[in-house]
mmCIF file with all atom_site columns, C-alpha atoms in Angstrom:
data_model
loop_
_atom_site.group_PDB
_atom_site.id
_atom_site.type_symbol
_atom_site.label_atom_id
_atom_site.label_alt_id
_atom_site.label_comp_id
_atom_site.label_asym_id
_atom_site.label_entity_id
_atom_site.label_seq_id
_atom_site.pdbx_PDB_ins_code
_atom_site.Cartn_x
_atom_site.Cartn_y
_atom_site.Cartn_z
_atom_site.occupancy
_atom_site.B_iso_or_equiv
_atom_site.pdbx_formal_charge
_atom_site.auth_seq_id
_atom_site.auth_comp_id
_atom_site.auth_asym_id
_atom_site.auth_atom_id
_atom_site.pdbx_PDB_model_num
ATOM 1   C CA . UNK A 1 1   ? 0.000  0.000  0.000   1.00 0.00 ? 1   UNK A CA 1
ATOM 2   C CA . UNK A 1 2   ? 2.720  2.411  0.946   1.00 0.00 ? 2   UNK A CA 1
ATOM 3   C CA . UNK A 1 3   ? 4.677  1.582  -2.215  1.00 0.00 ? 3   UNK A CA 1
ATOM 4   C CA . UNK A 1 4   ? 1.664  2.249  -4.431  1.00 0.00 ? 4   UNK A CA 1
ATOM 5   C CA . UNK A 1 5   ? 1.087  5.625  -2.757  1.00 0.00 ? 5   UNK A CA 1
ATOM 6   C CA . UNK A 1 6   ? 4.746  6.447  -3.281  1.00 0.00 ? 6   UNK A CA 1
ATOM 7   C CA . UNK A 1 7   ? 4.466  5.550  -6.981  1.00 0.00 ? 7   UNK A CA 1
ATOM 8   C CA . UNK A 1 8   ? 1.342  7.674  -7.288  1.00 0.00 ? 8   UNK A CA 1
ATOM 9   C CA . UNK A 1 9   ? 3.119  10.593 -5.635  1.00 0.00 ? 9   UNK A CA 1
ATOM 10  C CA . UNK A 1 10  ? 6.197  10.309 -7.869  1.00 0.00 ? 10  UNK A CA 1
ATOM 11  C CA . UNK A 1 11  ? 4.026  10.012 -10.958 1.00 0.00 ? 11  UNK A CA 1
ATOM 12  C CA . UNK A 1 12  ? 2.063  13.132 -10.065 1.00 0.00 ? 12  UNK A CA 1
ATOM 13  C CA . UNK A 1 13  ? 5.306  14.973 -9.289  1.00 0.00 ? 13  UNK A CA 1
ATOM 14  C CA . UNK A 1 14  ? 6.811  13.999 -12.635 1.00 0.00 ? 14  UNK A CA 1
ATOM 15  C CA . UNK A 1 15  ? 3.527  14.903 -14.344 1.00 0.00 ? 15  UNK A CA 1
ATOM 16  C CA . UNK A 1 16  ? 3.695  18.363 -12.772 1.00 0.00 ? 16  UNK A CA 1
ATOM 17  C CA . UNK A 1 17  ? 7.281  18.753 -13.956 1.00 0.00 ? 17  UNK A CA 1
ATOM 18  C CA . UNK A 1 18  ? 6.245  17.666 -17.415 1.00 0.00 ? 18  UNK A CA 1
ATOM 19  C CA . UNK A 1 19  ? 3.360  20.156 -17.430 1.00 0.00 ? 19  UNK A CA 1
ATOM 20  C CA . UNK A 1 20  ? 5.680  22.945 -16.313 1.00 0.00 ? 20  UNK A CA 1
ATOM 21  C CA . UNK A 1 21  ? 8.222  22.133 -19.046 1.00 0.00 ? 21  UNK A CA 1
ATOM 22  C CA . UNK A 1 22  ? 5.497  21.790 -21.682 1.00 0.00 ? 22  UNK A CA 1
ATOM 23  C CA . UNK A 1 23  ? 3.860  25.085 -20.738 1.00 0.00 ? 23  UNK A CA 1
ATOM 24  C CA . UNK A 1 24  ? 7.185  26.943 -20.715 1.00 0.00 ? 24  UNK A CA 1
ATOM 25  C CA . UNK A 1 25  ? 8.065  25.525 -24.157 1.00 0.00 ? 25  UNK A CA 1
ATOM 26  C CA . UNK A 1 26  ? 4.619  26.465 -25.397 1.00 0.00 ? 26  UNK A CA 1
ATOM 27  C CA . UNK A 1 27  ? 5.022  30.078 -24.264 1.00 0.00 ? 27  UNK A CA 1
ATOM 28  C CA . UNK A 1 28  ? 8.485  30.215 -25.879 1.00 0.00 ? 28  UNK A CA 1
ATOM 29  C CA . UNK A 1 29  ? 6.979  29.043 -29.173 1.00 0.00 ? 29  UNK A CA 1
ATOM 30  C CA . UNK A 1 30  ? 4.238  31.650 -28.907 1.00 0.00 ? 30  UNK A CA 1
ATOM 31  C CA . UNK A 1 31  ? 6.870  34.347 -28.295 1.00 0.00 ? 31  UNK A CA 1
ATOM 32  C CA . UNK A 1 32  ? 8.842  33.178 -31.350 1.00 0.00 ? 32  UNK A CA 1
ATOM 33  C CA . UNK A 1 33  ? 5.692  33.206 -33.491 1.00 0.00 ? 33  UNK A CA 1
ATOM 34  C CA . UNK A 1 34  ? 4.906  36.770 -32.447 1.00 0.00 ? 34  UNK A CA 1
ATOM 35  C CA . UNK A 1 35  ? 8.482  37.788 -33.289 1.00 0.00 ? 35  UNK A CA 1
ATOM 36  C CA . UNK A 1 36  ? 8.131  36.136 -36.706 1.00 0.00 ? 36  UNK A CA 1
ATOM 37  C CA . UNK A 1 37  ? 4.936  38.106 -37.352 1.00 0.00 ? 37  UNK A CA 1
ATOM 38  C CA . UNK A 1 38  ? 6.828  41.343 -36.702 1.00 0.00 ? 38  UNK A CA 1
ATOM 39  C CA . UNK A 1 39  ? 9.400  40.633 -39.454 1.00 0.00 ? 39  UNK A CA 1
ATOM 40  C CA . UNK A 1 40  ? 8.772  42.876 -42.434 1.00 0.00 ? 40  UNK A CA 1
ATOM 41  C CA . UNK A 1 41  ? 10.471 44.712 -45.281 1.00 0.00 ? 41  UNK A CA 1
ATOM 42  C CA . UNK A 1 42  ? 9.741  48.068 -46.855 1.00 0.00 ? 42  UNK A CA 1
ATOM 43  C CA . UNK A 1 43  ? 8.787  47.575 -50.478 1.00 0.00 ? 43  UNK A CA 1
ATOM 44  C CA . UNK A 1 44  ? 7.930  49.639 -53.526 1.00 0.00 ? 44  UNK A CA 1
ATOM 45  C CA . UNK A 1 45  ? 4.618  48.311 -54.805 1.00 0.00 ? 45  UNK A CA 1
ATOM 46  C CA . UNK A 1 46  ? 2.572  49.052 -57.899 1.00 0.00 ? 46  UNK A CA 1
ATOM 47  C CA . UNK A 1 47  ? -0.199 47.659 -60.064 1.00 0.00 ? 47  UNK A CA 1
ATOM 48  C CA . UNK A 1 48  ? -0.081 46.516 -63.679 1.00 0.00 ? 48  UNK A CA 1
ATOM 49  C CA . UNK A 1 49  ? -1.808 48.910 -66.092 1.00 0.00 ? 49  UNK A CA 1
ATOM 50  C CA . UNK A 1 50  ? -5.293 48.098 -67.359 1.00 0.00 ? 50  UNK A CA 1
ATOM 51  C CA . UNK A 1 51  ? -4.824 48.672 -71.096 1.00 0.00 ? 51  UNK A CA 1
ATOM 52  C CA . UNK A 1 52  ? -1.680 48.419 -73.146 1.00 0.00 ? 52  UNK A CA 1
ATOM 53  C CA . UNK A 1 53  ? -1.399 49.313 -76.852 1.00 0.00 ? 53  UNK A CA 1
ATOM 54  C CA . UNK A 1 54  ? 0.984  47.080 -78.794 1.00 0.00 ? 54  UNK A CA 1
ATOM 55  C CA . UNK A 1 55  ? 1.248  47.502 -82.592 1.00 0.00 ? 55  UNK A CA 1
ATOM 56  C CA . UNK A 1 56  ? -2.060 49.370 -82.651 1.00 0.00 ? 56  UNK A CA 1
ATOM 57  C CA . UNK A 1 57  ? -3.836 46.562 -80.808 1.00 0.00 ? 57  UNK A CA 1
ATOM 58  C CA . UNK A 1 58  ? -5.282 46.977 -77.311 1.00 0.00 ? 58  UNK A CA 1
ATOM 59  C CA . UNK A 1 59  ? -4.036 44.393 -74.800 1.00 0.00 ? 59  UNK A CA 1
ATOM 60  C CA . UNK A 1 60  ? -5.224 44.064 -71.228 1.00 0.00 ? 60  UNK A CA 1
ATOM 61  C CA . UNK A 1 61  ? -2.360 43.918 -68.752 1.00 0.00 ? 61  UNK A CA 1
ATOM 62  C CA . UNK A 1 62  ? 0.915  42.422 -69.959 1.00 0.00 ? 62  UNK A CA 1
ATOM 63  C CA . UNK A 1 63  ? 1.965  39.054 -71.301 1.00 0.00 ? 63  UNK A CA 1
ATOM 64  C CA . UNK A 1 64  ? 2.659  37.710 -67.818 1.00 0.00 ? 64  UNK A CA 1
ATOM 65  C CA . UNK A 1 65  ? 0.362  39.760 -65.556 1.00 0.00 ? 65  UNK A CA 1
ATOM 66  C CA . UNK A 1 66  ? -3.378 40.467 -65.583 1.00 0.00 ? 66  UNK A CA 1
ATOM 67  C CA . UNK A 1 67  ? -4.589 44.078 -65.242 1.00 0.00 ? 67  UNK A CA 1
ATOM 68  C CA . UNK A 1 68  ? -4.308 45.545 -61.725 1.00 0.00 ? 68  UNK A CA 1
ATOM 69  C CA . UNK A 1 69  ? -2.056 42.717 -60.488 1.00 0.00 ? 69  UNK A CA 1
ATOM 70  C CA . UNK A 1 70  ? -0.074 43.843 -57.448 1.00 0.00 ? 70  UNK A CA 1
ATOM 71  C CA . UNK A 1 71  ? 3.668  43.689 -58.125 1.00 0.00 ? 71  UNK A CA 1
ATOM 72  C CA . UNK A 1 72  ? 6.506  44.018 -55.636 1.00 0.00 ? 72  UNK A CA 1
ATOM 73  C CA . UNK A 1 73  ? 9.297  46.006 -57.297 1.00 0.00 ? 73  UNK A CA 1
ATOM 74  C CA . UNK A 1 74  ? 12.988 45.484 -56.606 1.00 0.00 ? 74  UNK A CA 1
ATOM 75  C CA . UNK A 1 75  ? 15.424 48.368 -56.130 1.00 0.00 ? 75  UNK A CA 1
ATOM 76  C CA . UNK A 1 76  ? 17.537 49.633 -59.016 1.00 0.00 ? 76  UNK A CA 1
ATOM 77  C CA . UNK A 1 77  ? 19.649 46.718 -60.246 1.00 0.00 ? 77  UNK A CA 1
ATOM 78  C CA . UNK A 1 78  ? 21.479 48.253 -63.216 1.00 0.00 ? 78  UNK A CA 1
ATOM 79  C CA . UNK A 1 79  ? 22.025 51.737 -64.617 1.00 0.00 ? 79  UNK A CA 1
ATOM 80  C CA . UNK A 1 80  ? 19.079 52.125 -66.996 1.00 0.00 ? 80  UNK A CA 1
ATOM 81  C CA . UNK A 1 81  ? 17.259 54.821 -65.023 1.00 0.00 ? 81  UNK A CA 1
ATOM 82  C CA . UNK A 1 82  ? 14.711 52.300 -63.694 1.00 0.00 ? 82  UNK A CA 1
ATOM 83  C CA . UNK A 1 83  ? 13.206 51.737 -67.147 1.00 0.00 ? 83  UNK A CA 1
ATOM 84  C CA . UNK A 1 84  ? 13.309 47.971 -66.659 1.00 0.00 ? 84  UNK A CA 1
ATOM 85  C CA . UNK A 1 85  ? 12.386 46.596 -63.254 1.00 0.00 ? 85  UNK A CA 1
ATOM 86  C CA . UNK A 1 86  ? 12.553 43.201 -61.605 1.00 0.00 ? 86  UNK A CA 1
ATOM 87  C CA . UNK A 1 87  ? 9.126  42.533 -60.083 1.00 0.00 ? 87  UNK A CA 1
ATOM 88  C CA . UNK A 1 88  ? 7.408  39.746 -58.162 1.00 0.00 ? 88  UNK A CA 1
ATOM 89  C CA . UNK A 1 89  ? 3.716  39.130 -58.834 1.00 0.00 ? 89  UNK A CA 1
ATOM 90  C CA . UNK A 1 90  ? 1.056  36.493 -59.440 1.00 0.00 ? 90  UNK A CA 1
ATOM 91  C CA . UNK A 1 91  ? 1.391  35.135 -62.967 1.00 0.00 ? 91  UNK A CA 1
ATOM 92  C CA . UNK A 1 92  ? -1.603 35.522 -65.247 1.00 0.00 ? 92  UNK A CA 1
ATOM 93  C CA . UNK A 1 93  ? -1.952 31.801 -66.062 1.00 0.00 ? 93  UNK A CA 1
ATOM 94  C CA . UNK A 1 94  ? -0.433 29.812 -63.209 1.00 0.00 ? 94  UNK A CA 1
ATOM 95  C CA . UNK A 1 95  ? -1.374 32.217 -60.374 1.00 0.00 ? 95  UNK A CA 1
ATOM 96  C CA . UNK A 1 96  ? 1.983  31.378 -58.763 1.00 0.00 ? 96  UNK A CA 1
ATOM 97  C CA . UNK A 1 97  ? 4.489  34.026 -57.749 1.00 0.00 ? 97  UNK A CA 1
ATOM 98  C CA . UNK A 1 98  ? 6.752  34.906 -60.662 1.00 0.00 ? 98  UNK A CA 1
ATOM 99  C CA . UNK A 1 99  ? 9.873  37.067 -60.758 1.00 0.00 ? 99  UNK A CA 1
ATOM 100 C CA . UNK A 1 100 ? 10.039 38.869 -64.112 1.00 0.00 ? 100 UNK A CA 1
ATOM 101 C CA . UNK A 1 101 ? 11.741 41.907 -65.650 1.00 0.00 ? 101 UNK A CA 1
ATOM 102 C CA . UNK A 1 102 ? 9.200  44.367 -67.112 1.00 0.00 ? 102 UNK A CA 1
ATOM 103 C CA . UNK A 1 103 ? 9.215  47.983 -68.236 1.00 0.00 ? 103 UNK A CA 1
ATOM 104 C CA . UNK A 1 104 ? 8.293  50.549 -65.604 1.00 0.00 ? 104 UNK A CA 1
ATOM 105 C CA . UNK A 1 105 ? 5.764  52.139 -67.970 1.00 0.00 ? 105 UNK A CA 1
ATOM 106 C CA . UNK A 1 106 ? 3.498  49.109 -67.436 1.00 0.00 ? 106 UNK A CA 1
ATOM 107 C CA . UNK A 1 107 ? 3.191  49.839 -63.707 1.00 0.00 ? 107 UNK A CA 1
ATOM 108 C CA . UNK A 1 108 ? 0.891  52.404 -62.115 1.00 0.00 ? 108 UNK A CA 1
ATOM 109 C CA . UNK A 1 109 ? -0.390 53.295 -58.625 1.00 0.00 ? 109 UNK A CA 1
ATOM 110 C CA . UNK A 1 110 ? 3.085  53.394 -57.041 1.00 0.00 ? 110 UNK A CA 1
ATOM 111 C CA . UNK A 1 111 ? 3.211  53.208 -53.232 1.00 0.00 ? 111 UNK A CA 1
ATOM 112 C CA . UNK A 1 112 ? 5.309  52.099 -50.263 1.00 0.00 ? 112 UNK A CA 1
ATOM 113 C CA . UNK A 1 113 ? 4.155  49.318 -47.950 1.00 0.00 ? 113 UNK A CA 1
ATOM 114 C CA . UNK A 1 114 ? 5.380  47.060 -45.207 1.00 0.00 ? 114 UNK A CA 1
ATOM 115 C CA . UNK A 1 115 ? 5.430  43.504 -46.524 1.00 0.00 ? 115 UNK A CA 1
ATOM 116 C CA . UNK A 1 116 ? 5.002  40.611 -44.089 1.00 0.00 ? 116 UNK A CA 1
ATOM 117 C CA . UNK A 1 117 ? 4.635  37.787 -46.630 1.00 0.00 ? 117 UNK A CA 1
ATOM 118 C CA . UNK A 1 118 ? 7.498  35.331 -45.911 1.00 0.00 ? 118 UNK A CA 1
ATOM 119 C CA . UNK A 1 119 ? 7.758  34.227 -49.558 1.00 0.00 ? 119 UNK A CA 1
ATOM 120 C CA . UNK A 1 120 ? 8.176  37.798 -50.775 1.00 0.00 ? 120 UNK A CA 1
ATOM 121 C CA . UNK A 1 121 ? 10.678 38.548 -48.009 1.00 0.00 ? 121 UNK A CA 1
ATOM 122 C CA . UNK A 1 122 ? 12.698 35.446 -48.885 1.00 0.00 ? 122 UNK A CA 1
ATOM 123 C CA . UNK A 1 123 ? 12.754 36.299 -52.604 1.00 0.00 ? 123 UNK A CA 1
ATOM 124 C CA . UNK A 1 124 ? 13.782 39.891 -51.852 1.00 0.00 ? 124 UNK A CA 1
ATOM 125 C CA . UNK A 1 125 ? 16.580 38.732 -49.527 1.00 0.00 ? 125 UNK A CA 1
ATOM 126 C CA . UNK A 1 126 ? 17.888 36.176 -52.035 1.00 0.00 ? 126 UNK A CA 1
ATOM 127 C CA . UNK A 1 127 ? 17.998 38.662 -54.922 1.00 0.00 ? 127 UNK A CA 1
ATOM 128 C CA . UNK A 1 128 ? 19.328 41.839 -53.239 1.00 0.00 ? 128 UNK A CA 1
ATOM 129 C CA . UNK A 1 129 ? 15.917 43.401 -52.716 1.00 0.00 ? 129 UNK A CA 1
ATOM 130 C CA . UNK A 1 130 ? 14.526 45.793 -50.135 1.00 0.00 ? 130 UNK A CA 1
ATOM 131 C CA . UNK A 1 131 ? 15.024 45.381 -46.380 1.00 0.00 ? 131 UNK A CA 1
ATOM 132 C CA . UNK A 1 132 ? 13.384 46.841 -43.286 1.00 0.00 ? 132 UNK A CA 1
ATOM 133 C CA . UNK A 1 133 ? 16.044 49.538 -42.853 1.00 0.00 ? 133 UNK A CA 1
ATOM 134 C CA . UNK A 1 134 ? 15.165 53.223 -42.609 1.00 0.00 ? 134 UNK A CA 1
ATOM 135 C CA . UNK A 1 135 ? 17.589 53.864 -45.486 1.00 0.00 ? 135 UNK A CA 1
ATOM 136 C CA . UNK A 1 136 ? 15.496 51.701 -47.834 1.00 0.00 ? 136 UNK A CA 1
ATOM 137 C CA . UNK A 1 137 ? 12.345 53.479 -46.686 1.00 0.00 ? 137 UNK A CA 1
ATOM 138 C CA . UNK A 1 138 ? 13.894 56.872 -47.513 1.00 0.00 ? 138 UNK A CA 1
ATOM 139 C CA . UNK A 1 139 ? 15.060 55.668 -50.938 1.00 0.00 ? 139 UNK A CA 1
ATOM 140 C CA . UNK A 1 140 ? 11.555 54.421 -51.789 1.00 0.00 ? 140 UNK A CA 1
ATOM 141 C CA . UNK A 1 141 ? 9.974  57.694 -50.637 1.00 0.00 ? 141 UNK A CA 1
ATOM 142 C CA . UNK A 1 142 ? 12.379 59.632 -52.894 1.00 0.00 ? 142 UNK A CA 1
ATOM 143 C CA . UNK A 1 143 ? 11.542 57.332 -55.818 1.00 0.00 ? 143 UNK A CA 1
ATOM 144 C CA . UNK A 1 144 ? 7.826  57.957 -55.271 1.00 0.00 ? 144 UNK A CA 1
ATOM 145 C CA . UNK A 1 145 ? 8.417  61.641 -56.102 1.00 0.00 ? 145 UNK A CA 1
ATOM 146 C CA . UNK A 1 146 ? 9.411  60.955 -59.715 1.00 0.00 ? 146 UNK A CA 1
ATOM 147 C CA . UNK A 1 147 ? 8.083  57.484 -60.615 1.00 0.00 ? 147 UNK A CA 1
ATOM 148 C CA . UNK A 1 148 ? 4.395  58.406 -61.121 1.00 0.00 ? 148 UNK A CA 1
ATOM 149 C CA . UNK A 1 149 ? 5.317  61.285 -63.462 1.00 0.00 ? 149 UNK A CA 1
ATOM 150 C CA . UNK A 1 150 ? 7.640  59.110 -65.486 1.00 0.00 ? 150 UNK A CA 1
ATOM 151 C CA . UNK A 1 151 ? 5.078  56.353 -65.858 1.00 0.00 ? 151 UNK A CA 1
ATOM 152 C CA . UNK A 1 152 ? 2.537  58.828 -67.303 1.00 0.00 ? 152 UNK A CA 1
ATOM 153 C CA . UNK A 1 153 ? 5.129  60.156 -69.770 1.00 0.00 ? 153 UNK A CA 1
ATOM 154 C CA . UNK A 1 154 ? 6.006  56.660 -71.026 1.00 0.00 ? 154 UNK A CA 1
ATOM 155 C CA . UNK A 1 155 ? 2.444  55.501 -71.633 1.00 0.00 ? 155 UNK A CA 1
#
């Protein structure tokens, strides 16, 4: 009888220890998840134009993107005055994220946003894209002064 009570006591003690460890690990995971949710990058974002005239024929959107598709634009990659841009957006046919070089004249509604999407963040990090630094934010804000004017001139 005494041995069975002792076993019961040790079991409940080990159960309590297990519960304490489990709960502490659970709160650590919840803290890590909340930290992950706070990870973001500043990004220059635009939308694909509605109508595009090619050889006198009206096309809607571009070859790869439907009209009004949101595209995440990379920073300047080469010295062409930002005429050609690397962008990430949902492809017109597959609906998967695609990284494509397009002309800046096909993008409208320029803006700056915080991006929390892990796929976009990973693609930006792998291909020298934007970060969450204040310097990147300032660069994007400066670009927003001249990009909308230039897009109207090119269309």
